[in-house]
Amino acid sequence: MSISKKLAAALKRDDQLEDAGMHADDRVTCYTHQSWAEDCEGSHLKDTAGSLLAEHNELQRRRLR
């Protein structure tokens, strides 16, 4: 995957700001996925029994429509 110049600059800026003391939650980019933070918003959440059950229930609800 190729990233745009704008994203590359934003990643670099966020890295520098974080090194200077900015909290990682304030990034507008995702260090792990090398993307905009909003594009991988749910990718960092660990599965829990509740989240898996909610996903299952949502899939069942959609099937029964």
Coordinates of N, CA and C in Angstrom, one line a residue:
M1 N 0.8 -1.2 0.0 CA 0.0 0.0 0.0 C 0.9 1.2 0.0
S2 N 0.6 2.1 -0.9 CA 1.4 3.4 -1.0 C 0.6 4.5 -0.2
I3 N 1.4 5.3 0.5 CA 0.7 6.3 1.3 C 0.9 7.7 0.6
S4 N 0.0 8.6 0.7 CA 0.1 9.9 0.1 C 1.2 10.7 0.8
K5 N 1.6 11.8 0.1 CA 2.6 12.7 0.7 C 2.0 13.4 1.9
K6 N 0.7 13.7 1.9 CA 0.0 14.4 3.0 C 0.0 13.4 4.2
L7 N -0.3 12.2 4.0 CA -0.3 11.2 5.1 C 1.1 11.0 5.7
A8 N 2.0 10.9 4.8 CA 3.4 10.7 5.3 C 3.9 11.9 6.1
A9 N 3.5 13.1 5.7 CA 3.9 14.3 6.5 C 3.2 14.3 7.8
A10 N 1.9 13.9 7.8 CA 1.1 13.9 9.1 C 1.7 12.8 10.0
L11 N 2.1 11.7 9.5 CA 2.7 10.6 10.3 C 4.0 11.1 11.0
K12 N 4.8 11.8 10.2 CA 6.0 12.3 10.7 C 5.8 13.4 11.8
R13 N 4.8 14.3 11.5 CA 4.4 15.3 12.5 C 3.9 14.7 13.8
D14 N 3.0 13.7 13.7 CA 2.5 13.1 14.9 C 3.6 12.4 15.7
D15 N 4.6 11.7 15.0 CA 5.7 11.1 15.7 C 6.5 12.1 16.4
Q16 N 6.8 13.3 15.8 CA 7.6 14.3 16.4 C 6.8 14.9 17.6
L17 N 5.5 15.1 17.5 CA 4.7 15.7 18.6 C 4.6 14.7 19.8
E18 N 4.5 13.4 19.4 CA 4.5 12.4 20.5 C 5.8 12.3 21.2
D19 N 6.9 12.4 20.5 CA 8.2 12.4 21.1 C 8.4 13.6 22.0
A20 N 7.7 14.7 21.7 CA 7.8 15.9 22.5 C 6.9 15.9 23.7
G21 N 6.0 14.9 23.8 CA 5.2 14.8 25.0 C 3.7 14.7 24.7
M22 N 3.3 14.8 23.4 CA 1.8 14.6 23.1 C 1.4 13.2 23.5
H23 N 0.2 13.1 24.0 CA -0.4 11.8 24.3 C -0.7 11.0 23.0
A24 N -0.5 9.8 23.0 CA -0.7 9.0 21.8 C -2.2 9.0 21.3
D25 N -3.1 9.2 22.3 CA -4.5 9.3 21.9 C -4.8 10.5 21.1
D26 N -3.9 11.5 21.1 CA -4.2 12.8 20.4 C -3.7 12.7 18.9
R27 N -3.1 11.6 18.5 CA -2.7 11.5 17.1 C -3.8 11.6 16.2
V28 N -3.6 12.1 15.0 CA -4.6 12.1 13.9 C -4.2 11.0 12.9
T29 N -3.1 10.3 13.1 CA -2.6 9.2 12.3 C -2.5 8.0 13.2
C30 N -2.4 6.8 12.6 CA -2.2 5.6 13.3 C -0.8 5.1 13.1
Y31 N 0.0 5.0 14.1 CA 1.4 4.5 13.9 C 1.4 3.1 13.5
T32 N 0.6 2.3 14.1 CA 0.6 0.8 13.8 C 0.2 0.5 12.3
H33 N -0.9 1.2 11.8 CA -1.4 0.9 10.5 C -0.9 1.9 9.4
Q34 N -0.1 2.9 9.9 CA 0.4 3.9 8.9 C -0.8 4.4 8.1
S35 N -1.8 4.9 8.8 CA -3.0 5.4 8.1 C -3.6 6.5 8.9
W36 N -4.7 7.1 8.4 CA -5.4 8.1 9.2 C -6.0 7.4 10.4
A37 N -6.0 7.9 11.6 CA -6.6 7.3 12.8 C -8.0 6.9 12.6
E38 N -8.8 7.7 11.9 CA -10.2 7.5 11.7 C -10.5 6.3 10.8
D39 N -9.5 5.9 10.0 CA -9.6 4.8 9.1 C -9.5 3.4 9.8
C40 N -8.8 3.4 10.9 CA -8.6 2.1 11.6 C -9.1 2.2 13.0
E41 N -10.1 3.0 13.2 CA -10.6 3.3 14.6 C -10.9 2.0 15.4
G42 N -11.6 1.0 14.9 CA -11.9 -0.1 15.7 C -10.9 -1.3 15.6
S43 N -9.9 -1.1 14.9 CA -8.9 -2.2 14.7 C -8.0 -2.5 15.9
H44 N -8.0 -1.6 16.9 CA -7.1 -1.7 18.0 C -7.9 -2.3 19.2
L45 N -9.2 -2.5 19.1 CA -9.9 -3.0 20.2 C -9.8 -4.5 20.3
K46 N -9.5 -5.0 21.5 CA -9.5 -6.5 21.7 C -10.9 -7.0 21.9
D47 N -11.0 -8.2 21.3 CA -12.3 -8.9 21.4 C -12.6 -9.2 22.8
T48 N -13.8 -9.0 23.3 CA -14.3 -9.4 24.6 C -15.6 -10.3 24.3
A49 N -16.0 -11.0 25.3 CA -17.2 -11.8 25.2 C -18.4 -11.0 24.8
G50 N -18.5 -9.8 25.4 CA -19.6 -8.9 25.1 C -19.5 -8.4 23.7
S51 N -18.4 -8.0 23.2 CA -18.3 -7.5 21.8 C -18.6 -8.6 20.8
L52 N -18.1 -9.8 21.1 CA -18.4 -10.9 20.2 C -19.8 -11.3 20.2
L53 N -20.5 -11.2 21.4 CA -21.9 -11.5 21.4 C -22.7 -10.4 20.7
A54 N -22.3 -9.2 20.9 CA -23.0 -8.1 20.2 C -22.9 -8.2 18.7
E55 N -21.7 -8.6 18.2 CA -21.5 -8.8 16.8 C -22.3 -10.0 16.3
H56 N -22.4 -11.0 17.0 CA -23.2 -12.2 16.6 C -24.7 -11.8 16.6
N57 N -25.1 -11.1 17.6 CA -26.5 -10.7 17.6 C -26.9 -9.7 16.4
E58 N -25.9 -8.8 16.1 CA -26.2 -7.9 15.0 C -26.2 -8.7 13.7
L59 N -25.4 -9.7 13.5 CA -25.4 -10.6 12.3 C -26.7 -11.3 12.2
Q60 N -27.2 -11.9 13.4 CA -28.5 -12.6 13.4 C -29.6 -11.6 13.0
R61 N -29.6 -10.4 13.6 CA -30.7 -9.5 13.3 C -30.7 -9.2 11.8
R62 N -29.6 -9.0 11.2 CA -29.5 -8.7 9.7 C -30.0 -9.9 8.9
R63 N -29.7 -11.1 9.3 CA -30.2 -12.3 8.6 C -31.7 -12.4 8.6
L64 N -32.3 -12.0 9.8 CA -33.7 -12.2 9.9 C -34.5 -11.1 9.3
R65 N -33.9 -10.1 8.7 CA -34.7 -9.0 8.1 C -35.5 -9.5 6.9

